[in-house]
Structures are given as C-alpha cells and as structure tokens.
C-alpha cells in the first residue's frame, strides 16, 4: 500500500485549496455575516433583543385572548369583533401616526406606547385571574391596544433606518421579520400548553412582564449615535399646524398616486392582507372545529406558521438583495393558493406542513414589499409612505376580521379559509397581469430618488 510523505500531503492540500475554493469560503463567510449585519449597530441590538422578549409575550397574549373569547362565547363573530376593535384605530389613525413619527423623538414615543401596552396586558390579566372578566372588558382593552399600535407601528418602522442607516436597512427589516416570527414560534406553542394546564390568565401576566426588557432597551439607546437628528418634540407640528399636517399627508398620498410601482404594491398587499391574513379569527376555529386538536394543538399550529415565516425572514436576510416587484406578486399568488389548499385539509400533520408554507410565503411578500417601498421612496417621504403601508397591511384587518368572522360563523372555518384565499388569489393574479407598467416605471422612479 502506497503511503504519502508529509511533504506530499502538504502539496496535495495546497492543490486542493485553489483560488476558487478560497473565494467560495470567503463568500460563504461573508454570506453568514450578512445575515446579521444590522446587529453590528449597538442601538439596533438593544432594540432587537428587547423586542424579541416582548414579542414572545405578545404572541402568548394573542392566542390567550382568542381562546378566552372562544371560551366565553363560543362565537366566531365575537372573535371577529375583537380582532376588528384591535385594528380599527390603525385604520383611522395610522396615517397621523406616521406624521407624528416624523415630528416627535421616536424613542420617546415608543417608550410611551410600550408602557401603555404593558398596562393593558396587566389589567386583562387581573380581570381573568379574579374571574371578573366579561366580554366587554376584552372589547375595550382590545380597542385601547389598537389605539396604541396606531402610533407605535409607524414609529417603530421608521425608527429602524435611524438605528442602522440606509446601508443595512434591508437586512434590518429582514431581521425584524425573523424576530417577529421567532416569537411566533415560541409564544403560541408555550401559550397553548399553558392554557391547557393553567388557563389563559398567566399569558396576560407574562406578556405584561415581557415589556420591561424592551422599555429598558429603548431607554438605553444612545440618541447621539442615531443616523438622523433628533427633533425637538412638537417643533414641526407647532409650526405647521393642522392645515400643514393635512398638506403634508396629501403630499405623500400624491407621490403614491404618481408612482405606479408604489401604488400597485400597496394595492396588492392591501387586498391580500384584507382577505387572506385573518388567522387570529380562523385558526382557533380551524383547530377546534375542523382538526379537533384542542388548545395545545392550536398553539402548535400557530407555531408551525411561525416556523415557515422565520425561515423566510432568515432567507431574505441572507440574500441581501433588493426585492423585485415580480417576485412579490409571485409570492402573493403562492400564499393565496396555499391558503386555499389548507382550507381543504382535514389531517393535522398535513395542516402543520401547509400552514408553515403559508407562513413562508406571507413573510416573503410582506418583507419584500416593505423593503421595496422604503428603497424606492425618498427619505423625506418615508414616514408618510410607510404609514400608508401600515394602513393597508394592518389597518384593513378589522374589515377582514368582521368579514371572515361572519363567514366562519355562518358557513364554518373551512369555507371562510377557502373564500379568503380565493379572493386573495384573484387580487394577486390581477396584479400579475397589470404589473408591466409598474416594472417599467421602477428605474425611472429610483433615478428620481437619487
């Protein structure tokens, strides 16, 4: 048997390490680093880690609230009303929340909104623990939380670019999506087990406590290292007044109207969100009435959706590429088609797999749309454009919740899923057919931004 000498082994190893191999290793290492590039900013790290803990609690409260309403009423319509009340304020106030985000110190606004959300969770937890909770309590607290989110969400989205700058904006948006979906995996799974073991009350208490890290992280942010100057509270609002505020809002809306790429993206995302993203109403009903898997199964069903969403978010962060409008529409089509298929499933394991794919496609189109809007939009209009995106992506939820909740109450969870997915699919296909003019306009709009 022939044995290689040490010198021969050395030469053989050197031959294997070709320039192409070195380049491949460097590219792989660069790709891994690019996945977490935005976390090199200290302010974003504080924000991201605090949100991770807080969002786990938020997801636990979400499934706890849905299960509480279902236990109190057994009504799909009541679930739809709660969902609607939680998002109605966003429908009416998100645009003004975007203007406020441009005019007030964002960190201060977020500390206030997060503190108020913590109080809402604590009050609901006390009511459930003392067995005094009534349906109208849930309605009122859901409405107050929605009012808080109307100002929190546009502020949070526009604050990201101040923490990381334009260079790492795409990565930061993807990491925020991964954050949201890591919490979606952990929160519902644990929450479902806790409901089966101890009931809903602990979930609201845990959520209230989970706001402490995010508030502490916001207070620790170094405002001198932000990528935008911190404006004095009320300065611009006071100078412009009410009329100036509406003129400012009109400027943003006119820009969307003049930009086919933005307009079509917002319309398609809005339509798909309106009819297709109503899982807080439909999933608990599907778990109980169709799959018969109980509260713990409902939690794992929600977690499966989160697994798919997390994989999508990390994939987007790793790619580091600017999204293409055509791909956004294709992911919308895939999301809608998968939702139709899910509505027909009666097998728990198959449903877990399909809902994970639904989660993957949902994050793929929503994160890509978010990034596309922010990269195409001029800096001075970003807050207003993102407030419109928040309005159509989240603010239309109450309409969708009422529609899907009423449909589920009359015809069942499976039919409501089927109709919602079918309407989303129609909207996405129409977007695909008329996409040509928006794609042709892309280069021109980006040139104008520069």
Short mmCIF file of C-alpha atoms in Angstrom, two decimals:
data_model
loop_
_atom_site.label_atom_id
_atom_site.label_comp_id
_atom_site.label_asym_id
_atom_site.label_seq_id
_atom_site.Cartn_x
_atom_site.Cartn_y
_atom_site.Cartn_z
CA UNK A 1 0.00 0.00 0.00
CA UNK A 2 1.42 3.37 -1.02
CA UNK A 3 1.83 5.90 1.83
CA UNK A 4 2.16 9.65 1.24
CA UNK A 5 5.01 11.53 2.90
CA UNK A 6 4.33 14.67 4.93
CA UNK A 7 5.65 16.83 2.08
CA UNK A 8 3.37 15.10 -0.42
CA UNK A 9 0.35 15.59 1.87
CA UNK A 10 1.23 19.26 2.15
CA UNK A 11 1.43 19.66 -1.61
CA UNK A 12 -1.83 17.78 -2.10
CA UNK A 13 -3.61 20.03 0.40
CA UNK A 14 -2.23 23.13 -1.31
CA UNK A 15 -3.51 21.88 -4.66
CA UNK A 16 -6.97 21.38 -3.21
CA UNK A 17 -7.08 24.94 -1.87
CA UNK A 18 -7.45 26.64 -5.22
CA UNK A 19 -8.34 30.33 -5.71
CA UNK A 20 -11.91 29.23 -6.45
CA UNK A 21 -12.07 27.32 -3.17
CA UNK A 22 -10.76 30.30 -1.23
CA UNK A 23 -13.28 32.54 -2.95
CA UNK A 24 -16.11 30.13 -2.13
CA UNK A 25 -15.08 30.02 1.54
CA UNK A 26 -14.87 33.82 1.68
CA UNK A 27 -18.28 34.18 0.03
CA UNK A 28 -19.85 31.69 2.45
CA UNK A 29 -18.34 33.52 5.42
CA UNK A 30 -19.50 36.87 4.02
CA UNK A 31 -22.99 35.47 3.48
CA UNK A 32 -23.22 34.28 7.10
CA UNK A 33 -22.09 37.67 8.36
CA UNK A 34 -24.51 39.48 6.05
CA UNK A 35 -27.41 37.63 7.66
CA UNK A 36 -26.83 39.55 10.90
CA UNK A 37 -25.16 42.70 9.52
CA UNK A 38 -27.61 45.14 11.16
CA UNK A 39 -26.81 43.77 14.62
CA UNK A 40 -23.38 45.43 14.49
CA UNK A 41 -25.21 48.63 15.46
CA UNK A 42 -25.48 48.81 19.27
CA UNK A 43 -28.75 50.73 19.26
CA UNK A 44 -30.37 48.17 16.96
CA UNK A 45 -29.07 45.29 19.12
CA UNK A 46 -30.73 46.78 22.19
CA UNK A 47 -33.96 47.33 20.29
CA UNK A 48 -33.90 43.88 18.66
CA UNK A 49 -33.21 41.88 21.82
CA UNK A 50 -35.81 43.78 23.83
CA UNK A 51 -38.41 43.23 21.12
CA UNK A 52 -37.58 39.52 20.97
CA UNK A 53 -38.58 39.02 24.61
CA UNK A 54 -41.58 41.33 24.39
CA UNK A 55 -42.99 39.76 21.22
CA UNK A 56 -42.93 36.28 22.76
CA UNK A 57 -45.24 37.65 25.44
CA UNK A 58 -47.36 39.41 22.82
CA UNK A 59 -47.92 36.18 20.89
CA UNK A 60 -48.81 34.38 24.11
CA UNK A 61 -51.41 37.06 24.82
CA UNK A 62 -52.73 36.86 21.25
CA UNK A 63 -53.64 33.19 21.46
CA UNK A 64 -54.74 33.62 25.09
CA UNK A 65 -57.14 36.39 24.11
CA UNK A 66 -58.57 34.38 21.18
CA UNK A 67 -59.06 31.33 23.37
CA UNK A 68 -60.60 33.43 26.16
CA UNK A 69 -63.18 34.91 23.78
CA UNK A 70 -63.92 31.48 22.34
CA UNK A 71 -64.40 30.08 25.87
CA UNK A 72 -66.64 32.98 26.94
CA UNK A 73 -68.84 32.99 23.83
CA UNK A 74 -68.09 30.06 21.53
CA UNK A 75 -68.74 32.56 18.74
CA UNK A 76 -66.71 33.16 15.59
CA UNK A 77 -68.47 36.52 15.29
CA UNK A 78 -67.16 37.59 18.71
CA UNK A 79 -63.63 36.65 17.63
CA UNK A 80 -64.10 38.80 14.54
CA UNK A 81 -65.31 41.75 16.63
CA UNK A 82 -62.31 41.55 18.97
CA UNK A 83 -59.95 41.44 16.02
CA UNK A 84 -61.74 44.35 14.40
CA UNK A 85 -61.66 46.50 17.54
CA UNK A 86 -57.95 45.85 17.94
CA UNK A 87 -57.25 47.16 14.44
CA UNK A 88 -59.94 49.82 13.86
CA UNK A 89 -57.79 52.59 15.43
CA UNK A 90 -55.00 51.72 12.99
CA UNK A 91 -57.44 52.19 10.12
CA UNK A 92 -58.29 55.71 11.31
CA UNK A 93 -55.07 56.91 12.95
CA UNK A 94 -52.14 55.13 11.24
CA UNK A 95 -51.63 57.97 8.72
CA UNK A 96 -51.44 60.52 11.52
CA UNK A 97 -49.19 58.16 13.46
CA UNK A 98 -46.77 58.31 10.53
CA UNK A 99 -46.77 62.11 10.57
CA UNK A 100 -46.23 62.08 14.33
CA UNK A 101 -43.32 59.67 13.88
CA UNK A 102 -41.61 62.24 11.63
CA UNK A 103 -42.15 65.09 14.08
CA UNK A 104 -41.50 63.68 17.57
CA UNK A 105 -38.49 61.85 19.06
CA UNK A 106 -39.24 58.26 18.11
CA UNK A 107 -37.64 56.69 21.15
CA UNK A 108 -39.84 58.74 23.48
CA UNK A 109 -42.98 57.79 21.53
CA UNK A 110 -42.05 54.10 21.67
CA UNK A 111 -41.40 54.18 25.43
CA UNK A 112 -44.88 55.63 25.92
CA UNK A 113 -46.65 53.17 23.60
CA UNK A 114 -44.86 50.13 25.03
CA UNK A 115 -45.67 51.22 28.60
CA UNK A 116 -49.34 51.67 27.74
CA UNK A 117 -49.46 48.22 26.10
CA UNK A 118 -47.92 46.75 29.26
CA UNK A 119 -50.69 48.27 31.38
CA UNK A 120 -53.35 46.90 29.04
CA UNK A 121 -51.98 43.36 29.41
CA UNK A 122 -51.74 43.71 33.20
CA UNK A 123 -55.35 44.85 33.54
CA UNK A 124 -56.60 41.96 31.39
CA UNK A 125 -54.53 39.51 33.44
CA UNK A 126 -56.01 40.77 36.72
CA UNK A 127 -59.55 40.53 35.34
CA UNK A 128 -59.05 36.93 34.23
CA UNK A 129 -57.29 35.87 37.44
CA UNK A 130 -60.09 37.30 39.60
CA UNK A 131 -62.75 35.64 37.40
CA UNK A 132 -64.42 39.00 36.81
CA UNK A 133 -63.62 39.30 33.12
CA UNK A 134 -66.53 39.95 30.79
CA UNK A 135 -66.65 40.18 27.03
CA UNK A 136 -67.00 43.96 27.04
CA UNK A 137 -63.75 44.20 29.06
CA UNK A 138 -61.93 42.38 26.26
CA UNK A 139 -63.56 44.65 23.68
CA UNK A 140 -62.50 47.87 25.45
CA UNK A 141 -58.93 46.68 26.11
CA UNK A 142 -58.56 45.48 22.52
CA UNK A 143 -59.67 48.91 21.30
CA UNK A 144 -57.15 50.66 23.57
CA UNK A 145 -54.35 48.36 22.40
CA UNK A 146 -55.27 49.14 18.80
CA UNK A 147 -55.07 52.87 19.52
CA UNK A 148 -51.61 52.35 20.98
CA UNK A 149 -50.47 50.36 17.95
CA UNK A 150 -51.72 53.06 15.57
CA UNK A 151 -48.91 55.26 16.85
CA UNK A 152 -46.43 52.54 17.76
CA UNK A 153 -46.21 50.72 14.41
CA UNK A 154 -45.36 53.63 12.05
CA UNK A 155 -42.91 54.96 14.63
CA UNK A 156 -41.23 51.58 15.06
CA UNK A 157 -40.87 51.02 11.32
CA UNK A 158 -39.44 54.46 10.62
CA UNK A 159 -37.11 54.22 13.65
CA UNK A 160 -35.20 51.29 12.12
CA UNK A 161 -33.45 53.41 9.49
CA UNK A 162 -32.28 55.82 12.21
CA UNK A 163 -30.65 52.96 14.12
CA UNK A 164 -28.88 51.25 11.20
CA UNK A 165 -28.75 53.75 8.32
CA UNK A 166 -29.68 53.10 4.70
CA UNK A 167 -26.83 50.65 4.11
CA UNK A 168 -28.20 48.00 6.48
CA UNK A 169 -31.89 48.83 6.12
CA UNK A 170 -32.80 45.77 4.03
CA UNK A 171 -31.05 43.46 6.49
CA UNK A 172 -32.64 45.17 9.50
CA UNK A 173 -36.14 44.77 8.05
CA UNK A 174 -35.49 41.07 7.44
CA UNK A 175 -34.09 40.62 10.95
CA UNK A 176 -37.16 42.33 12.39
CA UNK A 177 -39.30 39.88 10.45
CA UNK A 178 -37.23 36.99 11.81
CA UNK A 179 -37.63 38.44 15.31
CA UNK A 180 -41.39 38.62 14.94
CA UNK A 181 -41.54 35.04 13.73
CA UNK A 182 -39.14 33.59 16.28
CA UNK A 183 -41.61 34.93 18.83
CA UNK A 184 -44.48 33.49 16.79
CA UNK A 185 -42.89 30.04 17.09
CA UNK A 186 -42.12 30.15 20.81
CA UNK A 187 -45.08 32.17 22.10
CA UNK A 188 -48.08 30.22 20.75
CA UNK A 189 -46.51 26.81 21.41
CA UNK A 190 -45.83 27.59 25.07
CA UNK A 191 -49.05 29.56 25.35
CA UNK A 192 -51.17 26.65 24.14
CA UNK A 193 -49.59 24.35 26.75
CA UNK A 194 -50.14 26.92 29.50
CA UNK A 195 -53.81 27.34 28.52
CA UNK A 196 -54.31 23.56 28.69
CA UNK A 197 -52.55 23.45 32.09
CA UNK A 198 -53.42 26.70 33.92
CA UNK A 199 -55.87 28.63 31.75
CA UNK A 200 -55.47 31.99 29.99
CA UNK A 201 -54.63 34.28 32.95
CA UNK A 202 -50.85 33.54 33.15
CA UNK A 203 -50.41 34.50 29.49
CA UNK A 204 -51.54 38.09 30.10
CA UNK A 205 -49.34 38.42 33.19
CA UNK A 206 -46.31 37.06 31.31
CA UNK A 207 -46.95 39.50 28.48
CA UNK A 208 -47.11 42.45 30.89
CA UNK A 209 -43.73 41.48 32.41
CA UNK A 210 -42.20 40.93 28.95
CA UNK A 211 -42.49 44.66 28.17
CA UNK A 212 -39.87 45.50 30.81
CA UNK A 213 -36.83 44.46 28.68
CA UNK A 214 -37.99 46.37 25.59
CA UNK A 215 -38.65 49.55 27.59
CA UNK A 216 -35.26 49.20 29.28
CA UNK A 217 -33.59 48.69 25.89
CA UNK A 218 -35.25 51.82 24.48
CA UNK A 219 -34.08 53.88 27.47
CA UNK A 220 -30.51 52.60 26.95
CA UNK A 221 -30.38 53.70 23.29
CA UNK A 222 -27.72 56.32 22.61
CA UNK A 223 -29.53 59.08 20.70
CA UNK A 224 -26.20 60.68 19.68
CA UNK A 225 -25.44 57.63 17.54
CA UNK A 226 -28.68 57.65 15.58
CA UNK A 227 -28.47 58.24 11.83
CA UNK A 228 -30.91 61.14 11.87
CA UNK A 229 -31.05 64.29 14.01
CA UNK A 230 -33.45 64.14 16.95
CA UNK A 231 -36.03 66.91 16.54
CA UNK A 232 -37.44 68.78 19.48
CA UNK A 233 -40.87 67.50 20.47
CA UNK A 234 -43.66 69.43 18.84
CA UNK A 235 -41.39 71.70 16.81
CA UNK A 236 -42.66 70.84 13.34
CA UNK A 237 -46.21 70.18 14.42
CA UNK A 238 -46.42 73.57 16.10
CA UNK A 239 -45.01 75.35 13.06
CA UNK A 240 -47.25 73.64 10.54
CA UNK A 241 -50.48 73.40 12.47
CA UNK A 242 -53.48 71.30 11.49
CA UNK A 243 -53.66 72.58 7.91
CA UNK A 244 -49.95 71.92 7.37
CA UNK A 245 -50.35 68.42 8.74
CA UNK A 246 -53.02 67.58 6.19
CA UNK A 247 -50.98 69.18 3.41
CA UNK A 248 -48.02 67.03 4.47
CA UNK A 249 -50.18 63.92 4.38
CA UNK A 250 -51.53 64.90 0.95
CA UNK A 251 -48.00 65.21 -0.40
CA UNK A 252 -47.29 61.60 0.49
CA UNK A 253 -50.55 60.36 -1.00
CA UNK A 254 -49.95 62.27 -4.24
CA UNK A 255 -46.49 60.73 -4.55
CA UNK A 256 -48.00 57.24 -4.28
CA UNK A 257 -50.60 58.14 -6.90
CA UNK A 258 -47.87 59.33 -9.29
CA UNK A 259 -45.72 56.22 -8.75
CA UNK A 260 -47.26 53.05 -10.26
CA UNK A 261 -44.72 50.79 -8.55
CA UNK A 262 -45.68 52.01 -5.08
CA UNK A 263 -49.38 52.20 -5.85
CA UNK A 264 -49.66 48.67 -7.24
CA UNK A 265 -47.53 47.21 -4.44
CA UNK A 266 -49.73 48.82 -1.80
CA UNK A 267 -52.98 47.76 -3.54
CA UNK A 268 -51.92 44.12 -3.94
CA UNK A 269 -50.54 43.80 -0.40
CA UNK A 270 -53.66 45.51 0.94
CA UNK A 271 -56.03 43.15 -0.91
CA UNK A 272 -54.15 40.00 0.07
CA UNK A 273 -53.95 41.17 3.68
CA UNK A 274 -57.62 42.11 3.77
CA UNK A 275 -58.89 38.70 2.72
CA UNK A 276 -56.01 36.33 3.44
CA UNK A 277 -54.39 37.35 6.73
CA UNK A 278 -57.09 36.77 9.33
CA UNK A 279 -55.50 33.91 11.23
CA UNK A 280 -56.37 35.27 14.68
CA UNK A 281 -60.02 34.59 13.80
CA UNK A 282 -59.79 31.46 11.66
CA UNK A 283 -57.00 29.36 13.21
CA UNK A 284 -58.63 28.76 16.64
CA UNK A 285 -61.86 27.76 14.89
CA UNK A 286 -60.00 25.53 12.45
CA UNK A 287 -58.11 23.87 15.32
CA UNK A 288 -61.27 23.11 17.29
CA UNK A 289 -63.98 22.52 14.69
CA UNK A 290 -62.04 21.02 11.79
CA UNK A 291 -58.87 19.36 13.15
CA UNK A 292 -60.12 18.76 16.74
CA UNK A 293 -56.65 19.27 18.24
CA UNK A 294 -57.54 21.46 21.24
CA UNK A 295 -55.70 24.50 22.70
CA UNK A 296 -52.24 22.91 22.68
CA UNK A 297 -52.74 21.86 19.05
CA UNK A 298 -53.86 25.39 18.22
CA UNK A 299 -50.67 26.71 19.78
CA UNK A 300 -48.52 24.35 17.71
CA UNK A 301 -50.49 25.21 14.56
CA UNK A 302 -49.66 28.88 15.15
CA UNK A 303 -46.03 27.91 15.83
CA UNK A 304 -45.84 25.97 12.56
CA UNK A 305 -46.92 29.13 10.76
CA UNK A 306 -44.15 30.92 12.63
CA UNK A 307 -41.52 28.34 11.63
CA UNK A 308 -42.23 28.94 7.96
CA UNK A 309 -42.20 32.69 8.49
CA UNK A 310 -38.87 32.55 10.36
CA UNK A 311 -37.21 30.50 7.62
CA UNK A 312 -38.39 33.06 5.06
CA UNK A 313 -37.11 36.01 7.10
CA UNK A 314 -33.66 34.47 7.60
CA UNK A 315 -33.51 33.55 3.92
CA UNK A 316 -34.25 37.16 2.94
CA UNK A 317 -31.62 38.44 5.39
CA UNK A 318 -29.02 36.05 3.95
CA UNK A 319 -29.76 37.01 0.35
CA UNK A 320 -29.21 40.71 1.00
CA UNK A 321 -30.78 41.57 -2.36
CA UNK A 322 -33.20 44.33 -3.18
CA UNK A 323 -36.61 42.80 -3.88
CA UNK A 324 -38.05 42.56 -7.39
CA UNK A 325 -41.69 43.52 -7.81
CA UNK A 326 -42.42 40.43 -9.90
CA UNK A 327 -41.29 38.16 -7.08
CA UNK A 328 -43.53 39.98 -4.61
CA UNK A 329 -46.55 39.22 -6.78
CA UNK A 330 -45.47 35.59 -7.27
CA UNK A 331 -45.21 35.11 -3.51
CA UNK A 332 -48.67 36.65 -3.11
CA UNK A 333 -50.03 34.11 -5.61
CA UNK A 334 -48.28 31.23 -3.81
CA UNK A 335 -49.54 32.42 -0.41
CA UNK A 336 -53.13 32.60 -1.63
CA UNK A 337 -53.02 29.21 -3.39
CA UNK A 338 -51.57 27.53 -0.28
CA UNK A 339 -54.29 29.05 1.86
CA UNK A 340 -56.91 27.52 -0.44
CA UNK A 341 -55.18 24.13 -0.13
CA UNK A 342 -55.03 24.50 3.68
CA UNK A 343 -58.77 25.09 3.81
CA UNK A 344 -59.33 21.63 2.30
CA UNK A 345 -57.05 19.76 4.72
CA UNK A 346 -58.54 17.57 7.44
CA UNK A 347 -55.28 15.93 8.61
CA UNK A 348 -53.37 17.67 11.46
CA UNK A 349 -49.85 16.79 10.23
CA UNK A 350 -50.62 17.87 6.68
CA UNK A 351 -52.15 21.10 8.03
CA UNK A 352 -48.99 21.82 10.05
CA UNK A 353 -46.89 21.47 6.90
CA UNK A 354 -49.14 23.59 4.70
CA UNK A 355 -49.52 26.39 7.28
CA UNK A 356 -45.71 26.52 7.57
CA UNK A 357 -45.52 27.09 3.79
CA UNK A 358 -48.24 29.74 4.11
CA UNK A 359 -46.08 31.48 6.72
CA UNK A 360 -43.03 31.29 4.45
CA UNK A 361 -44.79 32.92 1.51
CA UNK A 362 -46.53 35.53 3.68
CA UNK A 363 -43.26 36.86 5.11
CA UNK A 364 -41.60 36.61 1.70
CA UNK A 365 -44.09 39.01 0.09
CA UNK A 366 -44.64 41.33 3.09
CA UNK A 367 -40.96 41.83 3.98
CA UNK A 368 -40.06 42.27 0.31
CA UNK A 369 -42.87 44.82 -0.15
CA UNK A 370 -41.75 46.71 2.98
CA UNK A 371 -38.16 46.87 1.72
CA UNK A 372 -39.16 47.83 -1.82
CA UNK A 373 -41.30 50.72 -0.59
CA UNK A 374 -38.53 52.05 1.64
CA UNK A 375 -35.82 51.79 -1.02
CA UNK A 376 -37.89 53.45 -3.76
CA UNK A 377 -39.32 56.19 -1.53
CA UNK A 378 -37.36 59.46 -0.98
CA UNK A 379 -36.12 59.99 2.59
CA UNK A 380 -38.37 62.99 3.27
CA UNK A 381 -41.50 60.96 2.40
CA UNK A 382 -40.61 57.64 4.06
CA UNK A 383 -42.67 58.12 7.22
CA UNK A 384 -45.81 59.01 5.30
CA UNK A 385 -45.40 56.23 2.73
CA UNK A 386 -44.83 53.64 5.46
CA UNK A 387 -47.89 54.87 7.33
CA UNK A 388 -49.95 54.13 4.20
CA UNK A 389 -48.35 50.68 4.04
CA UNK A 390 -49.24 50.13 7.72
CA UNK A 391 -52.78 51.25 6.97
CA UNK A 392 -53.35 48.75 4.15
CA UNK A 393 -51.33 45.89 5.65
CA UNK A 394 -52.65 46.11 9.22
CA UNK A 395 -55.37 48.77 9.31
CA UNK A 396 -57.69 46.87 6.98
CA UNK A 397 -57.63 43.90 9.38
CA UNK A 398 -60.87 44.86 11.18
CA UNK A 399 -62.79 44.77 7.90
CA UNK A 400 -61.27 41.40 7.04
CA UNK A 401 -61.85 40.06 10.55
CA UNK A 402 -65.52 41.02 10.50
CA UNK A 403 -65.98 39.58 7.02
CA UNK A 404 -64.15 36.30 7.72
CA UNK A 405 -65.60 36.01 11.24
CA UNK A 406 -69.14 36.42 9.93
CA UNK A 407 -68.46 33.96 7.12
CA UNK A 408 -66.99 31.40 9.53
CA UNK A 409 -69.96 31.81 11.86
CA UNK A 410 -72.40 31.12 9.02
CA UNK A 411 -70.54 28.57 6.89
CA UNK A 412 -67.69 27.24 9.04
CA UNK A 413 -63.91 27.70 9.31
CA UNK A 414 -63.01 25.71 6.20
CA UNK A 415 -65.26 27.75 3.91
CA UNK A 416 -64.03 31.03 5.39
CA UNK A 417 -60.40 29.98 4.72
CA UNK A 418 -61.33 28.93 1.19
CA UNK A 419 -63.12 32.17 0.34
CA UNK A 420 -60.39 34.35 1.87
CA UNK A 421 -57.67 32.52 -0.04
CA UNK A 422 -59.62 32.61 -3.30
CA UNK A 423 -60.24 36.37 -3.11
CA UNK A 424 -56.56 36.96 -2.31
CA UNK A 425 -55.59 34.79 -5.26
CA UNK A 426 -57.80 36.78 -7.62
CA UNK A 427 -56.23 40.05 -6.44
CA UNK A 428 -52.69 38.67 -6.83
CA UNK A 429 -53.38 37.33 -10.34
CA UNK A 430 -54.80 40.71 -11.40
CA UNK A 431 -51.61 42.32 -10.07
CA UNK A 432 -49.52 39.90 -12.13
CA UNK A 433 -51.45 40.73 -15.29
CA UNK A 434 -51.06 44.52 -14.94
CA UNK A 435 -47.55 44.54 -13.47
CA UNK A 436 -45.75 45.59 -16.67
CA UNK A 437 -46.30 49.34 -16.33
CA UNK A 438 -45.17 49.33 -12.69
CA UNK A 439 -41.97 47.42 -13.54
CA UNK A 440 -41.17 49.80 -16.39
CA UNK A 441 -41.56 52.71 -14.01
CA UNK A 442 -39.11 51.28 -11.44
CA UNK A 443 -35.86 52.52 -12.97
CA UNK A 444 -37.26 55.99 -13.60
CA UNK A 445 -38.53 56.35 -10.02
CA UNK A 446 -35.25 55.20 -8.48
CA UNK A 447 -33.38 57.65 -10.71
CA UNK A 448 -35.61 60.46 -9.49
CA UNK A 449 -34.97 59.45 -5.86
CA UNK A 450 -31.22 59.76 -6.41
#
